[in-house]
Short mmCIF file of C-alpha atoms in Angstrom, two decimals:
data_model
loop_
_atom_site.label_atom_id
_atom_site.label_comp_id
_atom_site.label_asym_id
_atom_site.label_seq_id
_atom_site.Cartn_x
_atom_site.Cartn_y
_atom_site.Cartn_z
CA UNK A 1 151.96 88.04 72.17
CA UNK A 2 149.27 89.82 70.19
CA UNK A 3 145.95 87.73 71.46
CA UNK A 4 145.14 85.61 74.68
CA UNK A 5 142.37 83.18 73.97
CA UNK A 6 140.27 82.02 77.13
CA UNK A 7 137.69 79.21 77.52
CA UNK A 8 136.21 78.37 80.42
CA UNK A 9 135.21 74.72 80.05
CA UNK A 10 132.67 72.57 82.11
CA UNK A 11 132.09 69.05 80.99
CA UNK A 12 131.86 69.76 77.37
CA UNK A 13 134.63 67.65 76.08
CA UNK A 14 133.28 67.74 72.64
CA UNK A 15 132.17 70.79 72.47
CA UNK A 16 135.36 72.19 73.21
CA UNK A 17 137.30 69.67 71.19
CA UNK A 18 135.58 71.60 68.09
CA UNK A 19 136.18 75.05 69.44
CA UNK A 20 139.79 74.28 70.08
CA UNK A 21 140.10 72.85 66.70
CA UNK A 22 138.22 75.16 64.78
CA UNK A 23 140.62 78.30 66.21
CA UNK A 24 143.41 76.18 65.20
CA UNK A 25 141.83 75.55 61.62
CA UNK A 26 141.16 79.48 61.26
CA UNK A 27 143.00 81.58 62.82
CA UNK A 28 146.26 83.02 60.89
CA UNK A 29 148.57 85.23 60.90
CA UNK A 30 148.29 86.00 64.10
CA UNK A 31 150.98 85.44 67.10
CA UNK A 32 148.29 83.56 69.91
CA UNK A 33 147.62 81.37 72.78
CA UNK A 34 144.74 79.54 74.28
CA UNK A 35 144.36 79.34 77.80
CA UNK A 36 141.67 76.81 79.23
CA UNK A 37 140.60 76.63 82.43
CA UNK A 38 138.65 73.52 83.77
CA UNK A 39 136.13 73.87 86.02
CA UNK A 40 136.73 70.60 87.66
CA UNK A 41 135.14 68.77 84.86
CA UNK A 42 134.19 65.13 84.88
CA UNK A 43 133.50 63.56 81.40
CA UNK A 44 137.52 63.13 80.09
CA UNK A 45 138.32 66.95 79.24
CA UNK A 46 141.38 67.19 81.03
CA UNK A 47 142.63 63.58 79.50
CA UNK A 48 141.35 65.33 76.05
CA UNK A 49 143.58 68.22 76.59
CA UNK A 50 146.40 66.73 77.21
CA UNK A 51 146.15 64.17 74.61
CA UNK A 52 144.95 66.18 71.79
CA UNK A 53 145.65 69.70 72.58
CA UNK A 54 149.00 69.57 74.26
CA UNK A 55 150.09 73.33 72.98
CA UNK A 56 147.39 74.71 74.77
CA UNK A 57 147.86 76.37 78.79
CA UNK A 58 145.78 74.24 80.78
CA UNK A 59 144.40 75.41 84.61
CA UNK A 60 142.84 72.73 86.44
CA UNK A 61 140.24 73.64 89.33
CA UNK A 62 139.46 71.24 92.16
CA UNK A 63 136.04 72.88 91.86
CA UNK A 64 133.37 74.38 89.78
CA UNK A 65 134.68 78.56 90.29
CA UNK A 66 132.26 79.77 88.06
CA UNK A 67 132.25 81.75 85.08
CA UNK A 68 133.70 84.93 85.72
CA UNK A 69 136.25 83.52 88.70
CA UNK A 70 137.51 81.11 85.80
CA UNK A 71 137.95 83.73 83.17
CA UNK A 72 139.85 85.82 85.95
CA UNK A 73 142.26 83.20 86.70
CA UNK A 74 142.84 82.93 82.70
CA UNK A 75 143.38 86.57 82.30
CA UNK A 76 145.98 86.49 85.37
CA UNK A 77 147.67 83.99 83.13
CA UNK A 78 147.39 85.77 79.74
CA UNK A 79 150.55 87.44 78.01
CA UNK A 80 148.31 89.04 75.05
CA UNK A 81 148.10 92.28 73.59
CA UNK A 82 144.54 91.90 73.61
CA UNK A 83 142.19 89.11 75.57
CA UNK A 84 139.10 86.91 73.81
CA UNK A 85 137.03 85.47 75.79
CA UNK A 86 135.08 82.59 74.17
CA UNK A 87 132.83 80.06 75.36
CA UNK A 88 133.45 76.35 74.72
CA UNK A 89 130.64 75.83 72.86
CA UNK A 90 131.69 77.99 69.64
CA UNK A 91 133.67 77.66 66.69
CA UNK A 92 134.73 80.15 64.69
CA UNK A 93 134.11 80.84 61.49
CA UNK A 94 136.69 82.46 58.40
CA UNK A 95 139.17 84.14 60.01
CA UNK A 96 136.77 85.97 63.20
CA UNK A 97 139.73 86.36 65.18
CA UNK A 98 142.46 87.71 63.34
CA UNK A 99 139.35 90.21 61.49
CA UNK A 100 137.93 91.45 65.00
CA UNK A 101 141.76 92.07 66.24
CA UNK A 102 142.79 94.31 63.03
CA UNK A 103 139.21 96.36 64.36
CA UNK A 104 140.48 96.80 67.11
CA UNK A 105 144.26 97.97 66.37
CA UNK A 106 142.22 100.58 63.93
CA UNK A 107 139.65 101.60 66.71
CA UNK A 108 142.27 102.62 69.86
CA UNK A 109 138.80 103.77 71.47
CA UNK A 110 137.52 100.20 71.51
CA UNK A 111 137.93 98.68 74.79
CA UNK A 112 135.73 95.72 74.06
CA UNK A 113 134.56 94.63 70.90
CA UNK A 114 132.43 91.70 69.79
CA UNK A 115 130.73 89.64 66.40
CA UNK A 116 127.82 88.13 65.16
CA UNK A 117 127.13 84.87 67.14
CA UNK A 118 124.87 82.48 64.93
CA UNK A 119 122.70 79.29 65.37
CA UNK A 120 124.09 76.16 63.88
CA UNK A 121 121.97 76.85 60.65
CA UNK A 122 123.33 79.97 60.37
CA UNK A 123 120.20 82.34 61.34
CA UNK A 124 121.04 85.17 63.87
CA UNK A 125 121.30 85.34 67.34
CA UNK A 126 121.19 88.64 69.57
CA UNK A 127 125.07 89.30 69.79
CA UNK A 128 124.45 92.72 71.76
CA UNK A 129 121.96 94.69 74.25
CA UNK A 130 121.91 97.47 76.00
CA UNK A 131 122.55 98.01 79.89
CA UNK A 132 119.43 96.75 82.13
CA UNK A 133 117.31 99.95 83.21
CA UNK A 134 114.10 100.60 85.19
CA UNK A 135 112.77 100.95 81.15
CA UNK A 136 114.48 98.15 79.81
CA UNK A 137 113.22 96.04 82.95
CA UNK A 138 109.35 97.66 82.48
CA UNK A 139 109.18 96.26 79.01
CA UNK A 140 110.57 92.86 79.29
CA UNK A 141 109.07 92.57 82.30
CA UNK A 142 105.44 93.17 80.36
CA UNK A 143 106.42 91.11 77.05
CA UNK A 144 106.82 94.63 75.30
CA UNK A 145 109.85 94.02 73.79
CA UNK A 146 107.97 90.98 72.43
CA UNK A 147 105.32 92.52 70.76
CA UNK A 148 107.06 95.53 69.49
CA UNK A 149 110.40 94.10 68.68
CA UNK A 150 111.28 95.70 65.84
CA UNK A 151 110.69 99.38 67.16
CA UNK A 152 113.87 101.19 68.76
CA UNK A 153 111.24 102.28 71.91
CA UNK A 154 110.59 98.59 72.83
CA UNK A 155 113.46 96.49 70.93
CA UNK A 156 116.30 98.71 72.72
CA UNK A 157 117.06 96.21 75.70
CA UNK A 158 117.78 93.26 73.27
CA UNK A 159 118.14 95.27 70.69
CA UNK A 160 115.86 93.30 68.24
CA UNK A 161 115.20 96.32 65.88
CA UNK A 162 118.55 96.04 64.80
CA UNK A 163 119.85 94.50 61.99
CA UNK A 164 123.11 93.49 63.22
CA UNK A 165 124.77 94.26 59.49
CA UNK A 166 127.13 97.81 60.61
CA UNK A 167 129.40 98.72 63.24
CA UNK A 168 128.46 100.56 66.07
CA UNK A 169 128.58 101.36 69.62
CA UNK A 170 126.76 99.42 71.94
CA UNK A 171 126.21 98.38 75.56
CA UNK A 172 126.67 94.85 75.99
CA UNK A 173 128.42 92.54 73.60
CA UNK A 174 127.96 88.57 74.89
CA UNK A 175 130.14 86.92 76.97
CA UNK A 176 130.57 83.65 74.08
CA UNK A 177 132.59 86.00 72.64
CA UNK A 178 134.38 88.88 74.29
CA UNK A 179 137.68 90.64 72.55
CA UNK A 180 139.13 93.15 75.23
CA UNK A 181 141.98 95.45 75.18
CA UNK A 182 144.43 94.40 78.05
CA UNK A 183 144.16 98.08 78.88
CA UNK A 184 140.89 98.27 80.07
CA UNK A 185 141.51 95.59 82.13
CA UNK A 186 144.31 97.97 83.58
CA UNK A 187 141.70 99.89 84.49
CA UNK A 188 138.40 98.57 85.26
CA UNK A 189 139.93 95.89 86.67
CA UNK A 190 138.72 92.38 86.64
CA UNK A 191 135.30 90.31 86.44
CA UNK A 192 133.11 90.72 89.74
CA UNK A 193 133.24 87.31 90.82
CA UNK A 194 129.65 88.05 92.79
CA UNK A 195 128.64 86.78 89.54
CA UNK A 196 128.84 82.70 89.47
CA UNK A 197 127.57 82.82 85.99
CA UNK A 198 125.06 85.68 83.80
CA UNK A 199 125.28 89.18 83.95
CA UNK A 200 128.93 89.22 84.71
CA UNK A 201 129.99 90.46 81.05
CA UNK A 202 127.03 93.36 81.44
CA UNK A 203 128.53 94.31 84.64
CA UNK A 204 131.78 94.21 83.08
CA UNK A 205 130.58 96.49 80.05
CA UNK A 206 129.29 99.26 81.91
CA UNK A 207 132.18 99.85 84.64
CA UNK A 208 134.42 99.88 81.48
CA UNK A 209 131.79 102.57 79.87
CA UNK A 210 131.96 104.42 83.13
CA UNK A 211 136.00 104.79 82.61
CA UNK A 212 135.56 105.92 79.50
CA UNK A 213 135.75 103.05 77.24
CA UNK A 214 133.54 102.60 74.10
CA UNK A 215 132.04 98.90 73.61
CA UNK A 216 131.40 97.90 69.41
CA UNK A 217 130.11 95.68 67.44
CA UNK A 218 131.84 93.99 65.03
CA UNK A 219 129.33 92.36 62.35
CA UNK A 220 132.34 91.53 59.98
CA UNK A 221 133.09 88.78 62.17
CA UNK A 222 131.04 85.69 62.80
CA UNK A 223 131.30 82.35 65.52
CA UNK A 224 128.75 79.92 66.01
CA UNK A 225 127.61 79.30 69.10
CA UNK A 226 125.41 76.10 69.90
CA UNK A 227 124.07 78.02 73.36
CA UNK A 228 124.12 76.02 76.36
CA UNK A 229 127.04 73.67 76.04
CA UNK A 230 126.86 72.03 79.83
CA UNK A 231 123.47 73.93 81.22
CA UNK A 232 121.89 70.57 81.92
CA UNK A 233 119.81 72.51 84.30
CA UNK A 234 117.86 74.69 82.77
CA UNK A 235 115.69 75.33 86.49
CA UNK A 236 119.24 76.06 87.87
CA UNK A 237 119.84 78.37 84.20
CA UNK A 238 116.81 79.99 84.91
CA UNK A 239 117.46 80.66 88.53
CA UNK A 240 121.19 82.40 87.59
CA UNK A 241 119.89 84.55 84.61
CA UNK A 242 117.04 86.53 87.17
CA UNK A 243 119.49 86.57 89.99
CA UNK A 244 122.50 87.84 87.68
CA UNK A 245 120.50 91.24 86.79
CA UNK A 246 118.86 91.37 90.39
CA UNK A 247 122.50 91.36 91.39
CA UNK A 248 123.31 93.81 88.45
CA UNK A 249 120.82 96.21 89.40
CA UNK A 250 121.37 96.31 93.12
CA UNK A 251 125.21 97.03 92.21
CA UNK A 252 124.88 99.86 89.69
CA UNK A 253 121.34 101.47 90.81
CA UNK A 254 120.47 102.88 94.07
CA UNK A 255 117.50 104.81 95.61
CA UNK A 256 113.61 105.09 93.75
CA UNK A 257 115.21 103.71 90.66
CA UNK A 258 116.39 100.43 92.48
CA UNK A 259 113.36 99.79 94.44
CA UNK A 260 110.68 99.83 91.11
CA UNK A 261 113.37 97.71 89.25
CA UNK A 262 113.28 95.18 91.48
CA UNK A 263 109.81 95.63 91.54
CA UNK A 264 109.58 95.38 87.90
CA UNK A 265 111.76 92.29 87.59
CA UNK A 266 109.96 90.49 90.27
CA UNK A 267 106.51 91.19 88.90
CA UNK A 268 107.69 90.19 85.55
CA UNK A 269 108.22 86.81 87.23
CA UNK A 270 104.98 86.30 88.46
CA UNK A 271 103.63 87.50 85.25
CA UNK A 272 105.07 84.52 83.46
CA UNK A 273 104.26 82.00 85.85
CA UNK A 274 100.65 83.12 85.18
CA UNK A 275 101.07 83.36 81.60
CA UNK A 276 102.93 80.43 80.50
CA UNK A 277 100.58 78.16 83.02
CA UNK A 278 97.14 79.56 81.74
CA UNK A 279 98.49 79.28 78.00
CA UNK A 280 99.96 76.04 78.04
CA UNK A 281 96.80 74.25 79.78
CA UNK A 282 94.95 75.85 77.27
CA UNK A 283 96.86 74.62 74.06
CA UNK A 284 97.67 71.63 76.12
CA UNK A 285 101.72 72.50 75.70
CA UNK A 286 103.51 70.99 78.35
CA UNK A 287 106.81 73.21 77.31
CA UNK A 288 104.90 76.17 78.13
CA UNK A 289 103.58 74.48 81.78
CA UNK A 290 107.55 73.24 82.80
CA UNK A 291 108.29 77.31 82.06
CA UNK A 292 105.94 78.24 84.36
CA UNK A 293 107.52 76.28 86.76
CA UNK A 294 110.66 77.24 85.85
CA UNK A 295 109.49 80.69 86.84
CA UNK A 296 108.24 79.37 90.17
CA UNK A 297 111.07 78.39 90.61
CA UNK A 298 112.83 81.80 90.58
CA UNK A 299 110.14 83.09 93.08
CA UNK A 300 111.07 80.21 95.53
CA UNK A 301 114.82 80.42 95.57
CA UNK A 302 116.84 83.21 97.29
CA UNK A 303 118.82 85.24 94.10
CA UNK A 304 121.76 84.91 96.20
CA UNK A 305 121.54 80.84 96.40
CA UNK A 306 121.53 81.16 92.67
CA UNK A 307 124.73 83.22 92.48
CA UNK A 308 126.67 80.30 94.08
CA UNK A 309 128.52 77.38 93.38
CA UNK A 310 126.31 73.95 92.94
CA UNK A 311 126.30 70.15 91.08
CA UNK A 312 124.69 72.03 88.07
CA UNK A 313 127.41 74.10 86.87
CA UNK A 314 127.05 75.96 83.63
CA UNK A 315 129.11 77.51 80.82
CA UNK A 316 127.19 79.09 78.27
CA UNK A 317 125.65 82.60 77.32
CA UNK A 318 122.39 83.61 75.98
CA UNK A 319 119.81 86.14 76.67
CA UNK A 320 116.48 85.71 78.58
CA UNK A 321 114.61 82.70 79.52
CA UNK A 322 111.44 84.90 78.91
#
Protein backbone atom coordinates (compact mmCIF):
# COMPACT_ATOMS: atom_id res chain seq x y z
CA UNK A 1 0.00 0.00 0.00
CA UNK A 2 1.75 3.16 -1.12
CA UNK A 3 -0.64 5.98 0.69
CA UNK A 4 -3.07 5.91 3.81
CA UNK A 5 -5.61 8.64 3.55
CA UNK A 6 -7.14 9.88 6.99
CA UNK A 7 -10.14 12.16 7.71
CA UNK A 8 -11.30 12.87 10.79
CA UNK A 9 -14.97 13.76 10.33
CA UNK A 10 -17.43 15.63 12.73
CA UNK A 11 -20.89 16.31 11.46
CA UNK A 12 -19.91 17.42 8.07
CA UNK A 13 -21.73 14.95 5.98
CA UNK A 14 -21.46 17.09 2.98
CA UNK A 15 -18.49 18.34 3.35
CA UNK A 16 -16.94 15.13 3.45
CA UNK A 17 -19.16 13.61 0.81
CA UNK A 18 -17.12 16.11 -1.61
CA UNK A 19 -13.75 15.36 -0.13
CA UNK A 20 -14.32 11.68 -0.43
CA UNK A 21 -15.47 12.11 -3.90
CA UNK A 22 -13.14 14.50 -5.11
CA UNK A 23 -9.97 11.97 -4.00
CA UNK A 24 -11.82 9.42 -5.82
CA UNK A 25 -12.27 11.77 -8.98
CA UNK A 26 -8.38 12.69 -8.81
CA UNK A 27 -6.29 10.63 -7.54
CA UNK A 28 -4.49 7.98 -10.04
CA UNK A 29 -2.15 5.85 -10.37
CA UNK A 30 -1.65 5.38 -7.14
CA UNK A 31 -2.26 2.04 -4.91
CA UNK A 32 -4.52 3.89 -1.73
CA UNK A 33 -6.97 3.76 1.00
CA UNK A 34 -9.09 6.11 2.96
CA UNK A 35 -9.59 5.63 6.44
CA UNK A 36 -12.40 7.79 8.22
CA UNK A 37 -12.90 8.05 11.56
CA UNK A 38 -16.22 9.48 13.03
CA UNK A 39 -16.21 11.41 15.82
CA UNK A 40 -19.55 10.28 16.97
CA UNK A 41 -21.26 12.41 14.46
CA UNK A 42 -24.95 13.16 14.38
CA UNK A 43 -26.28 14.59 11.03
CA UNK A 44 -26.35 10.99 8.78
CA UNK A 45 -22.42 10.58 8.12
CA UNK A 46 -22.13 7.20 9.16
CA UNK A 47 -25.52 6.18 7.06
CA UNK A 48 -23.59 8.33 4.17
CA UNK A 49 -20.61 6.17 4.44
CA UNK A 50 -21.96 3.22 4.24
CA UNK A 51 -24.32 3.96 1.55
CA UNK A 52 -22.17 5.89 -0.72
CA UNK A 53 -18.70 5.19 0.21
CA UNK A 54 -18.73 1.53 1.03
CA UNK A 55 -14.82 0.94 -0.12
CA UNK A 56 -13.77 3.20 2.38
CA UNK A 57 -12.40 1.86 6.31
CA UNK A 58 -14.81 3.31 8.53
CA UNK A 59 -14.03 3.79 12.66
CA UNK A 60 -16.94 4.74 14.56
CA UNK A 61 -16.43 6.62 18.04
CA UNK A 62 -19.09 6.59 20.75
CA UNK A 63 -17.66 10.06 21.40
CA UNK A 64 -16.18 13.21 20.16
CA UNK A 65 -11.97 12.01 20.72
CA UNK A 66 -10.76 14.94 19.24
CA UNK A 67 -8.55 15.75 16.53
CA UNK A 68 -5.34 14.34 17.10
CA UNK A 69 -6.81 11.09 19.27
CA UNK A 70 -8.90 10.45 15.94
CA UNK A 71 -6.06 10.76 13.53
CA UNK A 72 -4.08 8.35 15.98
CA UNK A 73 -6.58 5.72 15.90
CA UNK A 74 -6.51 6.10 11.87
CA UNK A 75 -2.82 5.84 11.68
CA UNK A 76 -2.96 2.57 14.04
CA UNK A 77 -5.16 1.36 11.24
CA UNK A 78 -3.15 2.52 8.19
CA UNK A 79 -1.14 -0.06 5.93
CA UNK A 80 0.53 2.90 3.73
CA UNK A 81 3.85 3.59 2.67
CA UNK A 82 3.24 7.02 3.48
CA UNK A 83 0.15 8.70 5.68
CA UNK A 84 -2.10 12.03 4.49
CA UNK A 85 -3.82 13.49 6.77
CA UNK A 86 -6.69 15.65 5.39
CA UNK A 87 -9.44 17.43 6.84
CA UNK A 88 -13.04 16.82 5.73
CA UNK A 89 -13.60 19.96 4.55
CA UNK A 90 -11.13 19.81 1.38
CA UNK A 91 -11.11 18.57 -1.98
CA UNK A 92 -8.40 18.13 -3.93
CA UNK A 93 -7.50 19.53 -6.82
CA UNK A 94 -5.48 17.84 -10.27
CA UNK A 95 -3.77 15.13 -9.13
CA UNK A 96 -2.36 16.77 -5.31
CA UNK A 97 -1.93 13.45 -4.06
CA UNK A 98 -0.27 11.30 -6.35
CA UNK A 99 2.15 14.87 -7.20
CA UNK A 100 3.03 15.47 -3.35
CA UNK A 101 3.80 11.49 -2.99
CA UNK A 102 6.34 11.36 -6.13
CA UNK A 103 8.04 14.60 -3.82
CA UNK A 104 8.35 12.74 -1.41
CA UNK A 105 9.82 9.30 -2.91
CA UNK A 106 12.47 11.98 -4.56
CA UNK A 107 13.10 13.86 -1.17
CA UNK A 108 14.04 10.61 1.36
CA UNK A 109 14.84 13.64 3.84
CA UNK A 110 11.19 14.72 3.84
CA UNK A 111 9.46 13.47 6.79
CA UNK A 112 6.43 15.64 6.32
CA UNK A 113 5.51 17.47 3.44
CA UNK A 114 2.54 19.67 2.60
CA UNK A 115 0.65 22.04 -0.47
CA UNK A 116 -0.95 25.09 -1.13
CA UNK A 117 -4.40 25.14 0.65
CA UNK A 118 -6.75 27.75 -1.18
CA UNK A 119 -10.10 29.60 -0.54
CA UNK A 120 -13.01 28.47 -2.59
CA UNK A 121 -12.21 31.32 -5.15
CA UNK A 122 -9.00 30.21 -5.46
CA UNK A 123 -6.92 33.13 -3.58
CA UNK A 124 -4.25 31.84 -1.07
CA UNK A 125 -4.32 30.77 2.25
CA UNK A 126 -1.22 30.49 4.73
CA UNK A 127 -0.33 26.71 4.10
CA UNK A 128 2.88 26.99 6.46
CA UNK A 129 4.49 28.90 9.63
CA UNK A 130 7.11 28.66 11.59
CA UNK A 131 7.38 27.14 15.26
CA UNK A 132 5.75 29.57 18.04
CA UNK A 133 8.71 31.52 19.87
CA UNK A 134 9.00 34.19 22.60
CA UNK A 135 9.57 36.46 19.03
CA UNK A 136 7.00 34.99 17.08
CA UNK A 137 4.57 35.37 20.22
CA UNK A 138 5.97 39.31 20.81
CA UNK A 139 4.84 40.24 17.37
CA UNK A 140 1.52 38.66 17.01
CA UNK A 141 0.90 39.40 20.25
CA UNK A 142 1.41 43.40 19.27
CA UNK A 143 -0.32 43.15 15.65
CA UNK A 144 3.35 43.34 14.18
CA UNK A 145 3.05 40.73 11.95
CA UNK A 146 0.02 42.74 10.80
CA UNK A 147 1.50 45.78 9.95
CA UNK A 148 4.71 44.53 8.59
CA UNK A 149 3.56 41.41 6.89
CA UNK A 150 5.44 41.32 4.08
CA UNK A 151 8.96 41.74 5.83
CA UNK A 152 10.85 38.36 6.80
CA UNK A 153 11.51 40.21 10.56
CA UNK A 154 7.73 40.45 11.27
CA UNK A 155 5.97 38.02 8.57
CA UNK A 156 8.23 34.94 9.84
CA UNK A 157 5.56 33.38 12.32
CA UNK A 158 2.86 33.12 9.53
CA UNK A 159 5.09 33.48 7.13
CA UNK A 160 3.17 36.20 5.12
CA UNK A 161 6.31 37.53 3.26
CA UNK A 162 6.34 34.53 1.40
CA UNK A 163 5.11 33.86 -1.76
CA UNK A 164 4.22 30.36 -1.42
CA UNK A 165 5.38 29.68 -5.35
CA UNK A 166 8.98 27.29 -4.49
CA UNK A 167 9.84 24.50 -2.39
CA UNK A 168 11.38 24.82 0.73
CA UNK A 169 11.91 23.89 4.21
CA UNK A 170 9.69 25.02 6.70
CA UNK A 171 8.33 24.64 10.24
CA UNK A 172 4.81 23.93 10.23
CA UNK A 173 2.82 22.70 7.30
CA UNK A 174 -1.26 22.65 8.30
CA UNK A 175 -2.92 19.97 9.64
CA UNK A 176 -5.92 20.09 6.45
CA UNK A 177 -3.34 18.58 4.80
CA UNK A 178 -0.49 16.58 6.25
CA UNK A 179 1.62 13.88 3.95
CA UNK A 180 4.00 11.95 6.43
CA UNK A 181 6.48 9.30 5.92
CA UNK A 182 5.37 6.19 8.03
CA UNK A 183 8.96 6.42 9.23
CA UNK A 184 8.84 9.32 11.17
CA UNK A 185 6.05 8.10 12.77
CA UNK A 186 8.49 5.15 13.74
CA UNK A 187 10.16 7.55 15.40
CA UNK A 188 8.57 10.51 16.80
CA UNK A 189 5.89 8.56 17.57
CA UNK A 190 2.32 9.58 17.49
CA UNK A 191 0.06 12.86 17.92
CA UNK A 192 0.07 14.21 21.66
CA UNK A 193 -3.40 13.67 22.37
CA UNK A 194 -3.05 16.72 25.18
CA UNK A 195 -4.14 18.41 22.16
CA UNK A 196 -8.18 18.06 21.67
CA UNK A 197 -7.87 20.12 18.61
CA UNK A 198 -5.02 23.21 17.33
CA UNK A 199 -1.53 23.12 17.74
CA UNK A 200 -1.31 19.40 17.63
CA UNK A 201 0.27 19.30 13.96
CA UNK A 202 2.94 22.21 15.29
CA UNK A 203 3.73 20.03 18.12
CA UNK A 204 3.96 17.25 15.85
CA UNK A 205 6.39 19.24 13.40
CA UNK A 206 8.92 20.18 15.75
CA UNK A 207 9.48 16.75 17.77
CA UNK A 208 9.90 15.33 14.19
CA UNK A 209 12.53 18.38 13.49
CA UNK A 210 14.13 17.53 16.78
CA UNK A 211 14.80 13.74 15.36
CA UNK A 212 16.14 14.97 12.56
CA UNK A 213 13.47 15.19 10.07
CA UNK A 214 13.12 18.06 7.50
CA UNK A 215 9.38 19.47 7.03
CA UNK A 216 8.67 21.05 3.03
CA UNK A 217 6.53 22.66 1.23
CA UNK A 218 5.15 21.49 -1.67
CA UNK A 219 3.57 24.48 -3.83
CA UNK A 220 3.13 22.09 -6.90
CA UNK A 221 0.27 20.72 -5.20
CA UNK A 222 -2.98 22.42 -4.39
CA UNK A 223 -6.51 21.37 -2.13
CA UNK A 224 -9.13 23.61 -1.27
CA UNK A 225 -10.06 23.96 1.92
CA UNK A 226 -13.45 25.75 2.93
CA UNK A 227 -11.89 26.31 6.77
CA UNK A 228 -14.12 25.46 9.47
CA UNK A 229 -16.23 22.59 8.27
CA UNK A 230 -18.17 21.79 11.83
CA UNK A 231 -16.61 24.83 14.14
CA UNK A 232 -20.11 26.05 14.88
CA UNK A 233 -18.51 27.59 17.85
CA UNK A 234 -16.35 29.94 17.02
CA UNK A 235 -16.14 31.19 21.19
CA UNK A 236 -15.29 27.45 21.76
CA UNK A 237 -12.66 27.85 18.27
CA UNK A 238 -11.31 30.69 19.82
CA UNK A 239 -10.88 29.22 23.23
CA UNK A 240 -8.83 25.91 21.61
CA UNK A 241 -6.54 27.98 19.22
CA UNK A 242 -4.96 30.23 22.54
CA UNK A 243 -4.98 27.18 24.71
CA UNK A 244 -3.34 24.87 21.88
CA UNK A 245 -0.02 27.18 21.80
CA UNK A 246 -0.28 27.91 25.68
CA UNK A 247 -0.12 24.14 25.80
CA UNK A 248 2.60 24.17 22.98
CA UNK A 249 4.74 26.47 24.70
CA UNK A 250 4.59 25.05 28.19
CA UNK A 251 5.63 21.58 26.47
CA UNK A 252 8.62 22.62 24.37
CA UNK A 253 9.90 25.87 26.42
CA UNK A 254 10.99 26.00 29.91
CA UNK A 255 12.60 28.60 32.27
CA UNK A 256 12.77 32.83 31.41
CA UNK A 257 11.74 31.95 27.91
CA UNK A 258 8.42 30.22 29.10
CA UNK A 259 7.43 32.66 31.65
CA UNK A 260 7.55 36.06 29.05
CA UNK A 261 5.76 33.79 26.43
CA UNK A 262 3.07 33.24 28.38
CA UNK A 263 3.28 36.61 29.30
CA UNK A 264 3.30 37.69 25.80
CA UNK A 265 0.39 35.51 24.72
CA UNK A 266 -1.73 36.53 27.56
CA UNK A 267 -1.15 40.24 27.11
CA UNK A 268 -1.81 39.85 23.50
CA UNK A 269 -5.26 38.78 24.69
CA UNK A 270 -6.08 41.61 26.59
CA UNK A 271 -4.73 43.74 23.91
CA UNK A 272 -7.46 42.63 21.57
CA UNK A 273 -10.20 42.73 23.84
CA UNK A 274 -9.28 46.45 24.14
CA UNK A 275 -8.73 46.90 20.60
CA UNK A 276 -11.44 45.23 18.84
CA UNK A 277 -14.05 46.80 21.61
CA UNK A 278 -12.78 50.51 21.31
CA UNK A 279 -12.68 50.08 17.34
CA UNK A 280 -15.81 48.50 16.75
CA UNK A 281 -17.94 51.06 19.01
CA UNK A 282 -16.27 53.53 17.15
CA UNK A 283 -17.12 52.39 13.49
CA UNK A 284 -20.20 50.98 15.02
CA UNK A 285 -19.04 47.19 13.75
CA UNK A 286 -20.63 44.74 15.76
CA UNK A 287 -18.12 41.89 14.18
CA UNK A 288 -15.36 43.69 15.69
CA UNK A 289 -17.42 44.02 19.38
CA UNK A 290 -18.47 39.87 19.32
CA UNK A 291 -14.31 39.51 18.81
CA UNK A 292 -13.72 41.28 21.67
CA UNK A 293 -15.75 39.09 23.44
CA UNK A 294 -14.52 36.30 21.92
CA UNK A 295 -11.24 37.36 23.46
CA UNK A 296 -12.89 37.72 26.85
CA UNK A 297 -13.72 34.83 26.54
CA UNK A 298 -10.20 33.29 26.40
CA UNK A 299 -9.29 35.36 29.57
CA UNK A 300 -12.29 33.74 31.46
CA UNK A 301 -11.84 30.10 30.64
CA UNK A 302 -9.06 27.85 32.08
CA UNK A 303 -6.66 26.79 28.72
CA UNK A 304 -6.96 23.42 30.04
CA UNK A 305 -11.04 23.40 29.92
CA UNK A 306 -10.43 24.31 26.34
CA UNK A 307 -8.16 21.35 25.59
CA UNK A 308 -11.06 18.95 26.42
CA UNK A 309 -13.79 17.19 25.04
CA UNK A 310 -17.32 19.28 24.82
CA UNK A 311 -20.95 19.56 22.67
CA UNK A 312 -18.95 21.93 20.31
CA UNK A 313 -16.62 19.67 18.71
CA UNK A 314 -14.54 20.88 15.82
CA UNK A 315 -12.65 19.62 12.76
CA UNK A 316 -11.00 22.17 10.88
CA UNK A 317 -7.54 24.05 10.64
CA UNK A 318 -6.65 27.57 10.20
CA UNK A 319 -4.35 30.02 11.70
CA UNK A 320 -5.15 32.78 14.29
CA UNK A 321 -8.34 34.24 15.36
CA UNK A 322 -6.31 37.55 15.71
Amino acid sequence: MQVSIIIVNYNTCNLLRECLSSIFQHTHGLDFEIIVIDNASSDGSREMLEKEFPQVIRIYNSRNMGFAAANNQGIKRAAGDYLLLLNSDTQIIGEAIRDTYGFMEEHPQAGIAGCRLLHADGTLQPSCRSFPSVWNIFVESFFLYLIFRKTKLFGKYYMSHFDHQSVREVDVVMGAFMFIRRATFDVVGLFDEDYFLYSEETDFCYRAHRAGFKTFFFPHAAIIHLEGGSASNSQVRFQRLHAGVLLFLKKHLTGVRLIVAIGLKQLGVVLRVATYFAVGLFTRNPALVKKAKHFWGILSSPPERAQSENSSGLSSHSLSPS
